[in-house]
Amino acid sequence: MKKLMTLLAAVALVGSMAHAALAGDTLADVKKKGVLVAGVKDSLPPFGYIDEKTREIVGYDIDFVKAIAKKLNVKVELKPVTSASRMPQLMEGNIDIIAATMTKNPERAKQIDFSHTYFLTGQKFITNKGKVKSLKDLEGKKIGTAKGSTSEQNVAKAIPTATVLSFDDYPQAFLALQQGKVAAVTTDESILAGILGKAPNKNKFEIPNLQISEEPYGLGMRKDDKNFVAFVNKTLLEMEKSGEAKKIFDKWFGPKTATPLKRTFKITADK
Ligand code: GLU
């Protein structure tokens, strides 16, 4: 028994040492290995999705990762993550940074650190056209969203009588709407606009003007990884100042895109 306890203590010690190592200096590590490994979405236009021609993952989130890697003079490796897997992947050291439509909030900030806000949106719904005028119309209904998202939590609070069905990702939730299995899909407006923009039968659906939350996006990094967080924040502020951040916004959300949205934010230092 004593031996077992010693063994367990040793395992725990090694485990905590590995953890401490991970919380170390990602900035130095990335420079040393010459590659920045980013956890990104791969089925959410225009944030992260596979380009039909090049078969590469492209999008708003990807352009920010590429700009940071360029500044570091390293290559980029993109690893697809889901809403539920992104924090564990980061904390286990499988990725260096999360750039995956991720909302900053105090609960998540207990486990990881966030950059300054680099995108701002709010949670809405996609519904069948003409069916939903107010939140009341969704009471007692089935609503689809993604596991591990703020969308899942917000909708449960906003419409407590609804049944929330959580899928691995939003395209799956939208499929359920198309098949009549849910009455709505809920998540950030910017994501819903991307889904609708690509939908073949988009005239059948709409995004009613019903917003239930504000969703500021941040790039996720390991807790207390101070040098890396400072570098990423500095880069974001420089991108705002030089106009590069706005250029990326216009590329994916400008008037000529499938997802025209207004830029209602500027990248500024968090207070
Ligand atoms: N921005 C929200 C979140 O971080 C919803 C989008 C997503 O699931 O990535 O949870």
Short mmCIF file of C-alpha atoms and ligand atoms in Angstrom, two decimals:
data_model
loop_
_atom_site.label_atom_id
_atom_site.label_comp_id
_atom_site.label_asym_id
_atom_site.label_seq_id
_atom_site.Cartn_x
_atom_site.Cartn_y
_atom_site.Cartn_z
CA MET A 1 0.00 0.00 0.00
CA LYS A 2 2.80 2.34 0.96
CA LYS A 3 4.58 1.55 -2.30
CA LEU A 4 1.40 2.27 -4.23
CA MET A 5 1.00 5.62 -2.48
CA THR A 6 4.61 6.54 -3.32
CA LEU A 7 4.02 5.54 -6.91
CA LEU A 8 0.84 7.60 -7.10
CA ALA A 9 2.61 10.58 -5.57
CA ALA A 10 5.41 10.24 -8.13
CA VAL A 11 2.91 10.05 -11.01
CA ALA A 12 1.12 13.14 -9.68
CA LEU A 13 4.42 14.99 -9.40
CA VAL A 14 5.45 14.16 -12.98
CA GLY A 15 1.97 15.16 -14.13
CA SER A 16 2.17 18.53 -12.42
CA MET A 17 5.68 19.08 -13.79
CA ALA A 18 4.43 18.40 -17.32
CA HIS A 19 1.62 20.86 -16.69
CA ALA A 20 4.05 23.48 -15.40
CA ALA A 21 6.18 22.99 -18.52
CA LEU A 22 3.16 23.57 -20.72
CA ALA A 23 2.31 26.81 -18.96
CA GLY A 24 5.80 27.96 -19.92
CA ASP A 25 6.96 30.15 -22.75
CA THR A 26 5.05 29.39 -25.94
CA LEU A 27 6.61 32.40 -27.66
CA ALA A 28 10.11 30.95 -27.24
CA ASP A 29 8.93 27.41 -28.08
CA VAL A 30 7.20 28.48 -31.30
CA LYS A 31 10.29 30.39 -32.44
CA LYS A 32 12.44 27.37 -31.67
CA LYS A 33 10.27 24.84 -33.52
CA GLY A 34 9.59 27.28 -36.38
CA VAL A 35 5.86 26.63 -36.50
CA LEU A 36 2.75 28.06 -34.86
CA VAL A 37 0.11 25.38 -34.34
CA ALA A 38 -3.37 26.89 -34.30
CA GLY A 39 -6.67 25.23 -33.38
CA VAL A 40 -9.24 26.46 -35.92
CA LYS A 41 -12.72 25.68 -37.18
CA ASP A 42 -12.84 23.97 -40.59
CA SER A 43 -16.54 24.08 -41.43
CA LEU A 44 -17.55 27.61 -40.45
CA PRO A 45 -17.34 30.10 -43.30
CA PRO A 46 -16.11 32.78 -43.22
CA PHE A 47 -14.08 32.14 -40.02
CA GLY A 48 -12.45 28.81 -40.88
CA TYR A 49 -13.50 26.51 -43.73
CA ILE A 50 -12.01 24.41 -46.51
CA ASP A 51 -11.63 26.34 -49.77
CA GLU A 52 -13.19 24.29 -52.56
CA LYS A 53 -10.37 24.94 -55.03
CA THR A 54 -7.22 24.83 -52.90
CA ARG A 55 -8.56 22.36 -50.28
CA GLU A 56 -6.86 24.54 -47.68
CA ILE A 57 -8.47 25.97 -44.56
CA VAL A 58 -9.08 29.69 -45.04
CA GLY A 59 -11.04 32.44 -43.29
CA TYR A 60 -11.06 35.42 -40.95
CA ASP A 61 -9.58 33.48 -38.00
CA ILE A 62 -6.93 31.95 -40.27
CA ASP A 63 -5.80 35.36 -41.55
CA PHE A 64 -5.18 36.51 -37.97
CA VAL A 65 -3.14 33.37 -37.22
CA LYS A 66 -1.14 33.88 -40.42
CA ALA A 67 -0.42 37.51 -39.54
CA ILE A 68 0.86 36.49 -36.09
CA ALA A 69 3.01 33.70 -37.58
CA LYS A 70 4.42 36.11 -40.18
CA LYS A 71 5.41 38.51 -37.43
CA LEU A 72 7.17 35.61 -35.69
CA ASN A 73 8.74 34.49 -38.96
CA VAL A 74 7.43 30.94 -38.52
CA LYS A 75 5.18 28.59 -40.51
CA VAL A 76 1.55 27.89 -39.62
CA GLU A 77 -0.02 24.51 -38.94
CA LEU A 78 -3.83 24.50 -38.74
CA LYS A 79 -5.52 21.83 -36.62
CA PRO A 80 -9.32 21.56 -36.79
CA VAL A 81 -11.04 21.80 -33.40
CA THR A 82 -14.66 21.84 -32.28
CA SER A 83 -16.24 24.19 -29.75
CA ALA A 84 -15.98 21.46 -27.11
CA SER A 85 -12.44 20.27 -27.92
CA ARG A 86 -10.62 23.61 -28.31
CA MET A 87 -9.82 24.30 -24.63
CA PRO A 88 -8.68 20.73 -23.81
CA GLN A 89 -6.51 20.70 -26.97
CA LEU A 90 -4.82 23.91 -25.85
CA MET A 91 -4.37 22.89 -22.24
CA GLU A 92 -2.94 19.50 -23.25
CA GLY A 93 -0.35 21.27 -25.42
CA ASN A 94 -1.60 19.94 -28.78
CA ILE A 95 -2.06 23.46 -30.14
CA ASP A 96 -0.34 26.77 -29.34
CA ILE A 97 -3.29 29.08 -29.85
CA ILE A 98 -7.06 28.92 -30.38
CA ALA A 99 -8.46 30.97 -33.28
CA ALA A 100 -11.88 29.40 -33.48
CA THR A 101 -14.87 31.77 -33.14
CA MET A 102 -14.29 31.73 -29.41
CA THR A 103 -16.08 34.08 -27.05
CA LYS A 104 -14.15 35.52 -24.13
CA ASN A 105 -15.92 35.18 -20.81
CA PRO A 106 -14.93 35.09 -17.13
CA GLU A 107 -15.71 31.38 -16.78
CA ARG A 108 -13.34 30.39 -19.60
CA ALA A 109 -10.77 32.94 -18.44
CA LYS A 110 -10.34 30.89 -15.26
CA GLN A 111 -8.75 28.16 -17.40
CA ILE A 112 -7.08 29.99 -20.29
CA ASP A 113 -5.97 33.52 -21.21
CA PHE A 114 -7.51 35.58 -24.00
CA SER A 115 -6.14 38.20 -26.36
CA HIS A 116 -7.80 41.56 -26.88
CA THR A 117 -11.13 41.26 -28.71
CA TYR A 118 -10.53 40.80 -32.46
CA PHE A 119 -14.18 40.30 -33.51
CA LEU A 120 -17.52 41.25 -32.03
CA THR A 121 -20.90 39.68 -32.71
CA GLY A 122 -24.04 38.59 -30.86
CA GLN A 123 -26.18 35.48 -30.60
CA LYS A 124 -29.23 35.13 -32.85
CA PHE A 125 -31.29 32.36 -34.52
CA ILE A 126 -31.86 30.90 -38.00
CA THR A 127 -35.48 29.88 -38.46
CA ASN A 128 -37.88 28.99 -41.22
CA LYS A 129 -38.97 32.18 -42.96
CA GLY A 130 -41.87 34.04 -41.35
CA LYS A 131 -42.18 31.64 -38.40
CA VAL A 132 -40.46 33.53 -35.57
CA LYS A 133 -41.22 37.14 -34.68
CA SER A 134 -40.27 37.09 -30.98
CA LEU A 135 -38.60 34.74 -28.51
CA LYS A 136 -42.10 33.65 -27.44
CA ASP A 137 -42.46 31.84 -30.77
CA LEU A 138 -39.58 29.57 -29.72
CA GLU A 139 -40.96 28.66 -26.30
CA GLY A 140 -41.27 24.90 -25.80
CA LYS A 141 -39.54 24.27 -29.16
CA LYS A 142 -36.44 22.26 -30.03
CA ILE A 143 -33.43 24.45 -30.81
CA GLY A 144 -30.14 23.19 -32.27
CA THR A 145 -26.66 24.48 -31.40
CA ALA A 146 -23.12 23.18 -30.75
CA LYS A 147 -21.72 21.38 -27.70
CA GLY A 148 -19.35 23.36 -25.51
CA SER A 149 -20.48 26.75 -26.82
CA THR A 150 -21.71 29.87 -25.09
CA SER A 151 -24.69 29.60 -27.47
CA GLU A 152 -25.81 26.46 -25.65
CA GLN A 153 -25.72 28.23 -22.28
CA ASN A 154 -27.26 31.52 -23.42
CA VAL A 155 -30.24 29.93 -25.13
CA ALA A 156 -31.05 27.77 -22.11
CA LYS A 157 -31.21 30.96 -20.04
CA ALA A 158 -33.07 33.09 -22.61
CA ILE A 159 -35.74 30.45 -23.38
CA PRO A 160 -35.88 28.04 -20.41
CA THR A 161 -38.84 26.12 -21.84
CA ALA A 162 -36.98 25.22 -25.05
CA THR A 163 -35.24 21.87 -25.53
CA VAL A 164 -31.66 22.51 -26.53
CA LEU A 165 -30.16 19.89 -28.86
CA SER A 166 -26.37 20.16 -28.96
CA PHE A 167 -24.49 18.89 -32.02
CA ASP A 168 -20.72 18.61 -32.62
CA ASP A 169 -20.87 21.60 -34.94
CA TYR A 170 -23.27 24.15 -36.41
CA PRO A 171 -23.59 22.66 -39.94
CA GLN A 172 -25.02 19.53 -38.28
CA ALA A 173 -27.49 21.68 -36.34
CA PHE A 174 -28.50 23.41 -39.59
CA LEU A 175 -29.06 20.02 -41.24
CA ALA A 176 -31.48 19.22 -38.39
CA LEU A 177 -33.34 22.48 -39.16
CA GLN A 178 -33.53 21.58 -42.85
CA GLN A 179 -34.91 18.16 -41.90
CA GLY A 180 -37.54 19.73 -39.64
CA LYS A 181 -36.03 18.19 -36.49
CA VAL A 182 -35.51 21.56 -34.77
CA ALA A 183 -37.40 24.85 -35.02
CA ALA A 184 -34.25 27.00 -35.00
CA VAL A 185 -30.47 26.97 -34.89
CA THR A 186 -28.83 29.40 -32.52
CA THR A 187 -25.31 30.81 -32.31
CA ASP A 188 -23.39 33.98 -33.19
CA GLU A 189 -24.97 36.03 -35.97
CA SER A 190 -21.68 36.05 -37.90
CA ILE A 191 -21.66 32.23 -37.97
CA LEU A 192 -25.35 32.02 -38.90
CA ALA A 193 -24.74 34.48 -41.75
CA GLY A 194 -21.94 32.20 -43.00
CA ILE A 195 -24.16 29.11 -42.86
CA LEU A 196 -27.00 30.87 -44.65
CA GLY A 197 -24.61 32.35 -47.22
CA LYS A 198 -23.61 28.84 -48.34
CA ALA A 199 -27.02 27.16 -48.04
CA PRO A 200 -28.48 26.06 -51.40
CA ASN A 201 -32.08 26.70 -50.27
CA LYS A 202 -31.36 29.93 -48.38
CA ASN A 203 -34.68 31.61 -49.38
CA LYS A 204 -36.52 29.25 -47.04
CA PHE A 205 -34.70 30.57 -43.98
CA GLU A 206 -34.01 33.86 -42.23
CA ILE A 207 -32.20 35.36 -39.24
CA PRO A 208 -34.86 37.33 -37.32
CA ASN A 209 -33.62 40.42 -35.51
CA LEU A 210 -33.61 38.76 -32.07
CA GLN A 211 -30.28 39.06 -30.26
CA ILE A 212 -29.85 37.34 -26.90
CA SER A 213 -26.19 38.13 -26.07
CA GLU A 214 -22.95 39.92 -27.01
CA GLU A 215 -20.08 37.70 -28.11
CA PRO A 216 -16.60 39.23 -28.17
CA TYR A 217 -14.04 36.86 -29.74
CA GLY A 218 -10.54 36.41 -28.33
CA LEU A 219 -7.57 34.27 -29.33
CA GLY A 220 -7.07 31.65 -26.63
CA MET A 221 -3.69 30.94 -25.05
CA ARG A 222 -2.49 28.91 -22.07
CA LYS A 223 -2.92 30.45 -18.66
CA ASP A 224 -0.07 32.68 -17.48
CA ASP A 225 1.79 32.36 -20.80
CA LYS A 226 2.67 36.02 -20.39
CA ASN A 227 5.23 36.62 -23.16
CA PHE A 228 3.03 35.01 -25.77
CA VAL A 229 -0.12 36.86 -24.70
CA ALA A 230 1.81 40.16 -24.76
CA PHE A 231 3.21 39.42 -28.23
CA VAL A 232 -0.20 38.47 -29.65
CA ASN A 233 -1.85 41.55 -28.14
CA LYS A 234 0.87 43.83 -29.47
CA THR A 235 0.47 42.31 -32.93
CA LEU A 236 -3.33 42.79 -32.84
CA LEU A 237 -2.98 46.46 -31.89
CA GLU A 238 -0.43 46.97 -34.67
CA MET A 239 -2.80 45.29 -37.15
CA GLU A 240 -5.58 47.68 -36.12
CA LYS A 241 -3.30 50.70 -36.44
CA SER A 242 -1.93 49.72 -39.85
CA GLY A 243 -5.41 48.99 -41.23
CA GLU A 244 -4.60 45.28 -41.73
CA ALA A 245 -7.31 44.18 -39.26
CA LYS A 246 -9.97 46.17 -41.09
CA LYS A 247 -8.71 44.83 -44.41
CA ILE A 248 -9.18 41.26 -43.15
CA PHE A 249 -12.69 42.17 -41.95
CA ASP A 250 -13.58 43.66 -45.34
CA LYS A 251 -12.18 40.61 -47.15
CA TRP A 252 -14.59 38.28 -45.33
CA PHE A 253 -17.50 40.54 -44.35
CA GLY A 254 -17.38 43.42 -46.84
CA PRO A 255 -20.36 44.45 -48.97
CA LYS A 256 -19.38 42.17 -51.87
CA THR A 257 -19.06 39.01 -49.75
CA ALA A 258 -21.72 36.36 -49.05
CA THR A 259 -21.76 37.61 -45.43
CA PRO A 260 -21.95 41.41 -45.47
CA LEU A 261 -21.75 42.71 -41.89
CA LYS A 262 -20.95 46.06 -40.31
CA ARG A 263 -17.70 46.40 -38.38
CA THR A 264 -19.01 47.62 -35.04
CA PHE A 265 -15.69 47.35 -33.19
CA LYS A 266 -12.04 48.36 -33.25
CA ILE A 267 -9.29 46.28 -31.69
CA THR A 268 -8.34 48.08 -28.49
CA ALA A 269 -6.44 47.09 -25.35
CA ASP A 270 -8.60 45.38 -22.72
CA LYS A 271 -9.10 47.43 -19.59
N1 GLU B 1 -18.66 32.24 -29.87
C1 GLU B 1 -19.39 31.20 -29.21
C2 GLU B 1 -18.50 30.34 -28.35
O1 GLU B 1 -17.37 30.60 -28.20
C3 GLU B 1 -20.18 30.36 -30.19
C4 GLU B 1 -19.39 29.89 -31.38
C5 GLU B 1 -18.60 28.64 -31.12
O2 GLU B 1 -19.16 27.65 -30.62
O3 GLU B 1 -17.43 28.63 -31.45
O4 GLU B 1 -18.89 29.38 -27.78
#
